[in-house]
Coordinates of C-alpha atoms in Angstrom, one line a residue:
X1293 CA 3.3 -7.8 -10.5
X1294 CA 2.0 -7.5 -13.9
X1295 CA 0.4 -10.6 -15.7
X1296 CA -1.7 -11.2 -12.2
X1297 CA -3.6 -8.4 -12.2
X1298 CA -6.6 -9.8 -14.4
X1299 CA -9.9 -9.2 -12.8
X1300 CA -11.0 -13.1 -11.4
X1301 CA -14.9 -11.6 -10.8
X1302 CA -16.2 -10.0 -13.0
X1303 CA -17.1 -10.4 -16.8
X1304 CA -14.5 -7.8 -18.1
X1305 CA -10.4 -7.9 -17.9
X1306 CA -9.4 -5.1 -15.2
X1307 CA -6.8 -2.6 -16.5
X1308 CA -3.3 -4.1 -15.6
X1309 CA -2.8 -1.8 -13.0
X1310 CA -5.5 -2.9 -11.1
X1311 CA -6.4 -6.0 -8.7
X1312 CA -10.3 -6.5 -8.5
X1313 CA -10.7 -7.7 -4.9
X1314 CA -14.7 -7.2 -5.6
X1315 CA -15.7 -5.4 -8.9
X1316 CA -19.0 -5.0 -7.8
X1317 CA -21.4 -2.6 -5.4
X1318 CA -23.2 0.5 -6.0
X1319 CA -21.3 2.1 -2.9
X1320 CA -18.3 4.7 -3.7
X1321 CA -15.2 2.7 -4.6
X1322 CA -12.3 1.9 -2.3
X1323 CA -8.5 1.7 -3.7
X1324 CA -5.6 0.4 -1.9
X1325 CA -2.7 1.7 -3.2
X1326 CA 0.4 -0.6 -3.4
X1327 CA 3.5 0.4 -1.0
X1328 CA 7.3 0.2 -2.1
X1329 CA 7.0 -3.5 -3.8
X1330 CA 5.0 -1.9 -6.1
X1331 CA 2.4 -5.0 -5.2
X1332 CA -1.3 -4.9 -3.6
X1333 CA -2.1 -8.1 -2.3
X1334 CA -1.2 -7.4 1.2
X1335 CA -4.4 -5.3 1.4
X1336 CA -6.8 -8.5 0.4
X1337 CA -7.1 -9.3 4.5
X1338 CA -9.1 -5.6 4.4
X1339 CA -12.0 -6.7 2.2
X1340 CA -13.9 -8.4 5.1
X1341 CA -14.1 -5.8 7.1
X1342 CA -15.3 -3.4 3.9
X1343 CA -19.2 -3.3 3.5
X1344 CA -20.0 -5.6 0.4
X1345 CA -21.6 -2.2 -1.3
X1346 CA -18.1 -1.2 -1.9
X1347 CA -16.1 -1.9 -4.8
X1348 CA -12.8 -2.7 -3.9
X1349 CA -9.5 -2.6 -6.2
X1350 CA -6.0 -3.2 -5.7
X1351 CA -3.8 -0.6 -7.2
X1352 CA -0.6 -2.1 -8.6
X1353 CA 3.0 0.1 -9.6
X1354 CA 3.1 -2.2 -12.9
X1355 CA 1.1 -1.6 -16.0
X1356 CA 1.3 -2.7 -19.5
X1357 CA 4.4 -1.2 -20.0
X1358 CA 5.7 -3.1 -17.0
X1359 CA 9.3 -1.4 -15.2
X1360 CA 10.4 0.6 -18.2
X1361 CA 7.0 2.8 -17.9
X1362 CA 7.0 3.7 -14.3
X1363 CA 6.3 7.4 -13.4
X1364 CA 9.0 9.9 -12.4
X1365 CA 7.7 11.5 -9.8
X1366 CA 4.7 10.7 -6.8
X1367 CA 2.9 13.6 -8.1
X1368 CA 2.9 11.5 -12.0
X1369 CA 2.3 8.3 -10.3
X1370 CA -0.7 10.2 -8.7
X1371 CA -2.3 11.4 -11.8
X1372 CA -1.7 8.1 -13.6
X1373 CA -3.6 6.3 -11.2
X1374 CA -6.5 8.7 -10.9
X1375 CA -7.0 7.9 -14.3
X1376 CA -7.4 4.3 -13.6
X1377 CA -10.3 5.5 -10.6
X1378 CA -12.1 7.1 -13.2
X1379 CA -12.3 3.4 -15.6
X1380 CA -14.2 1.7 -12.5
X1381 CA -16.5 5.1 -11.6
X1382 CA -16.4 8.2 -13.7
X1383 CA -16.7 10.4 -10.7
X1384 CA -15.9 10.5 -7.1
X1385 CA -16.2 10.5 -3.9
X1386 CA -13.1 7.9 -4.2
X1387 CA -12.2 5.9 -1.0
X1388 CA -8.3 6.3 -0.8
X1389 CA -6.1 3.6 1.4
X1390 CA -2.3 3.5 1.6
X1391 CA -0.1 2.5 3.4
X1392 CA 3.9 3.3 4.0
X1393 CA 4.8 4.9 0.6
X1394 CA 1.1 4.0 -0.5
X1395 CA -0.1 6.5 2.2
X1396 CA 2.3 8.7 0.3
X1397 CA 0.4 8.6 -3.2
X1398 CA -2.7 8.3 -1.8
X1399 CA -2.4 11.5 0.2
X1400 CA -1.1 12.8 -3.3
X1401 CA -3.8 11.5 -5.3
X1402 CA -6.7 13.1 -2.4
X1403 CA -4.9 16.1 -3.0
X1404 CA -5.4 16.4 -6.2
X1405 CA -8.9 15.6 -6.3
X1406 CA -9.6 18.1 -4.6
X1407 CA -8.0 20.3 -6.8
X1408 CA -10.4 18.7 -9.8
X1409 CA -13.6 19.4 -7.5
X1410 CA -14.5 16.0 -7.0
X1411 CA -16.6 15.2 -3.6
X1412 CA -14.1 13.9 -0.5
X1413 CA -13.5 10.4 -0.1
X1414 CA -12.2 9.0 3.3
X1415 CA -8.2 9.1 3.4
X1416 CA -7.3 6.4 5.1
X1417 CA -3.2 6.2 5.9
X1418 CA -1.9 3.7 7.7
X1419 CA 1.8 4.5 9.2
X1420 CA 2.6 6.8 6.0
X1421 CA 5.8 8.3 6.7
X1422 CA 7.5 11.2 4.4
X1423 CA 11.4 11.2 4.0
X1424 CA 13.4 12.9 6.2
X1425 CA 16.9 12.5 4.2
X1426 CA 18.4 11.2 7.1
X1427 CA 20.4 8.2 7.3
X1428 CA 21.8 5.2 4.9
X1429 CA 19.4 4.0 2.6
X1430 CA 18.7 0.3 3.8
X1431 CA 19.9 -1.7 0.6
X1432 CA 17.1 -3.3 -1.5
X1433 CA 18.3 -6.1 -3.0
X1434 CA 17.1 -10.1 -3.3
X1435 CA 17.5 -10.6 0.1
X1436 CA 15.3 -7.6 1.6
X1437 CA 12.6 -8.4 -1.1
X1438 CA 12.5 -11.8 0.3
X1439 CA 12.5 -11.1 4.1
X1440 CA 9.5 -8.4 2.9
X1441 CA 7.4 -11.3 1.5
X1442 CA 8.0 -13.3 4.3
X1443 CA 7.0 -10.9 6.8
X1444 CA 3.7 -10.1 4.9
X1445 CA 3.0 -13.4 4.7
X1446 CA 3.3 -13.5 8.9
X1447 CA 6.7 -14.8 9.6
X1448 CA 8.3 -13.6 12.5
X1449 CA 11.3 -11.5 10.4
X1450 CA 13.5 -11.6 13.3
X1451 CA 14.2 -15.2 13.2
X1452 CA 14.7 -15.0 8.8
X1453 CA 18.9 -14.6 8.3
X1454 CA 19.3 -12.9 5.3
X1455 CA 21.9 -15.5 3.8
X1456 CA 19.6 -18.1 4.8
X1457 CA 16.6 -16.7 2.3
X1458 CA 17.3 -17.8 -1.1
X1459 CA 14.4 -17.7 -3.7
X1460 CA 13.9 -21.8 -3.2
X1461 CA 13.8 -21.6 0.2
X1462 CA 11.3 -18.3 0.3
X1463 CA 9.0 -20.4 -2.6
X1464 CA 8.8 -23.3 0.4
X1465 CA 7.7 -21.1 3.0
X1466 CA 5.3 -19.0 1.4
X1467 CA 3.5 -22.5 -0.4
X1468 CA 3.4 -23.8 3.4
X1469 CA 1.7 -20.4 4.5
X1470 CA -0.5 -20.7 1.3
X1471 CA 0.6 -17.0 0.3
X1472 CA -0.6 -15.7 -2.8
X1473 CA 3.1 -14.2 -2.9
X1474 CA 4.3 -18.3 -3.6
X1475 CA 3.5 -17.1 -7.1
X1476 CA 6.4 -15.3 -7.6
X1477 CA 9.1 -16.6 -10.1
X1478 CA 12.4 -15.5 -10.2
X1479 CA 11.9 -12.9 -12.9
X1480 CA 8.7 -11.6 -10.5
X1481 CA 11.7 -11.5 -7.6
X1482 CA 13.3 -9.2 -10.1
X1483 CA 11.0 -6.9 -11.4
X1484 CA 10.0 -6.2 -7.6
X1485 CA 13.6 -5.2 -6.7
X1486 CA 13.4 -3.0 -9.6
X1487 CA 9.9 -1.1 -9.1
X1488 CA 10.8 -1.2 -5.0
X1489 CA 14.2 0.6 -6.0
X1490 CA 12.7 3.3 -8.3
X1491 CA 9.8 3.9 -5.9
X1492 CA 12.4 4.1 -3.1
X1493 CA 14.0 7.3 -5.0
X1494 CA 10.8 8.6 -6.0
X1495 CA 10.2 8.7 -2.0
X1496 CA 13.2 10.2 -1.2
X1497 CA 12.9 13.4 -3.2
X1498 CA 8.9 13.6 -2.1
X1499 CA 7.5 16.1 0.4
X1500 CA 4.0 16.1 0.1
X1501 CA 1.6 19.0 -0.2
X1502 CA -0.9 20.0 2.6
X1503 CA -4.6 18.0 2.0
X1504 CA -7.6 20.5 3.4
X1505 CA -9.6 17.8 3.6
X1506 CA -10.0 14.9 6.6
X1507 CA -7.4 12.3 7.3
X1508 CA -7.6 9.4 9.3
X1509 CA -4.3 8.2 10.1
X1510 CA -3.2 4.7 11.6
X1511 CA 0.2 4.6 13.4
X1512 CA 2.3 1.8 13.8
X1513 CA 2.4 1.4 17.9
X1514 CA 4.8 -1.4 18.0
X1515 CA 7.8 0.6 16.2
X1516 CA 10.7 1.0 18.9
X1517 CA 13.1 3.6 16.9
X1518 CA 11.1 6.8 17.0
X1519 CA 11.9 9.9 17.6
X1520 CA 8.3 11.4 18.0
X1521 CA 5.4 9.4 16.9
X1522 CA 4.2 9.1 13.4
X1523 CA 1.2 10.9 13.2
X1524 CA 2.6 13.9 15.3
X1525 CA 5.5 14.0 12.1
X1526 CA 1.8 13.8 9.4
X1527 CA 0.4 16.9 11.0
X1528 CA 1.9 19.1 9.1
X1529 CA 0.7 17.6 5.8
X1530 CA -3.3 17.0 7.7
X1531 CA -5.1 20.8 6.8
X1532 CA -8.1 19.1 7.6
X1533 CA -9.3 17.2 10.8
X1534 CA -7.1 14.3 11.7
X1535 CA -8.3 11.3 13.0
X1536 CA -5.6 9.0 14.7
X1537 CA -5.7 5.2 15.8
X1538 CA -3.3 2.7 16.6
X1539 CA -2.1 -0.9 15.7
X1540 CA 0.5 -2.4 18.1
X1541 CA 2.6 -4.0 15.3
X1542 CA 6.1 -2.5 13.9
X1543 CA 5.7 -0.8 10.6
X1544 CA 6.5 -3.6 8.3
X1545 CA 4.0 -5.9 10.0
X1546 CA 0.4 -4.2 10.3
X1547 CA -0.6 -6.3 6.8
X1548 CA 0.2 -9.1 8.4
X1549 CA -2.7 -11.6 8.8
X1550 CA -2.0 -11.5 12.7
X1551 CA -2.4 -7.4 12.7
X1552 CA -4.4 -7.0 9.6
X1553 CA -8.1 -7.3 11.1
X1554 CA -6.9 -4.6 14.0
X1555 CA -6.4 -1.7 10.9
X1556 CA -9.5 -3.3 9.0
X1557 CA -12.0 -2.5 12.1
X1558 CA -10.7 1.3 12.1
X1559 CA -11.2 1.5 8.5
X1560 CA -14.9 0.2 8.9
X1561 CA -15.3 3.3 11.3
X1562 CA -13.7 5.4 8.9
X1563 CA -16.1 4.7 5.8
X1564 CA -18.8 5.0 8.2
X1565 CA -17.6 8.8 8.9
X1566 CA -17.5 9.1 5.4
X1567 CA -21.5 8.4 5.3

């Protein structure tokens, strides 16, 4: 969410879109690209297991212009935020990591650079998947923002009733957890529904382009309600050679601090094909 996004390391402020998780290291950068709340932080349990040469930022759906500036299409958001790559290194290779609709715009933004000419990156997608069109949107309203929150933070969402969750009893839990995500005002609560509700139709009318260049692509293991696995429904959009692994945690839970090491040591391997 805007307003947190100022860089608490290094001498300069960070552009609002961006979350310095380290703003130093001579190695090629690494961005984690936000998924539907628009927010980054659930990737901060990643920067162990990245090599301290690394540069590490947190890309973020709100910028200055906060909800009334948010791109109109994945392929904009894309090109908006390879613009904010090129403020922390002027050229690539660019380490790209999404995951659910940040897989999305990260695959869009590898595609692109390699349109531009700049040198391959590692794309690194964790349980990315592209819309189908099938079936009722899930309503995102103040209760699904709050159940989201709570499962990043490790909660056990099966036990959270949605009339149970109002934004006093979320603040509670999350200060108990010690989640950065306690931070979150009412407004905040807001503005989240907002950006996850326009990125939610921005997904919807995506397909994505075919990247030529190397994937590496971590499936969610633990999701029961699949039809074919994950990765098997990526191919199409992998030109390249793709590399799969697993994490045995449903799709909404492989941030969590409890799953979040088991897709940090894959991306370790990762980076190191990259070398």
């Amino acid at each position: 969410v805007s307003g947190w996004t100022q860089n608490t390391g290094a001498s300069a402020p960070a552009p609002a879109h961006l979350v310095p998780f380290r703003a130093t290291g001579a190695a090629a950068p690494v961005f984690c690209v936000h998924p539907l709340t628009g927010m980054s932080w659930s990737y901060a349990g990643l920067l162990r297991h990245i090599g301290r040469h690394h540069p590490v930022h947190g890309i973020q759906a709100e910028g200055a212009g906060g909800v009334a500036d948010l791109p109109g299409t994945i392929e904009e958001m894309a090109e908006r935020y390879l613009r904010l790559l090129r403020t922390v290194r002027p050229s690539g290779p660019y380490h790209l990591v999404g995951w659910s609709f940040g897989g999305l715009v990260a695959h869009a933004m590898a595609v692109r650079l390699r349109e531009l000419g700049e040198p391959e990156g590692t794309l690194f997608l964790v349980d990315a998947v592209a819309a189908t069109g099938a079936g009722p949107a899930e309503p995102i309203d103040e209760h699904r923002v709050h159940r989201l929150l709570l499962t990043a933070a490790g909660f056990d969402d099966d036990r959270l009733a949605p009339e149970t969750l109002d934004f006093t009893t979320v603040s509670a839990l999350l200060r108990r957890e010690g989640s950065l995500f306690a931070r979150l005002t009412e407004d905040d609560i807001a503005r989240v529904i907002a950006v996850s509700r326009h990125n939610d139709a921005l997904l919807r009318a995506y397909r994505p382009a075919r990247y030529a260049g190397a994937t590496t692509y971590i499936e969610a293991a633990g999701e029961p309600r699949r039809s074919a696995p994950s990765h098997e429904l990526w191919r199409p959009y992998a030109g390249g050679e793709l590399t799969v692994g697993h994490v045995d945690a449903r799709h909404h839970q492989v941030m969590q601090p409890q799953h979040v090491d088991a897709v940090g040591v894959q991306l370790t391997e990762a980076l190191g094909r990259a070398r």
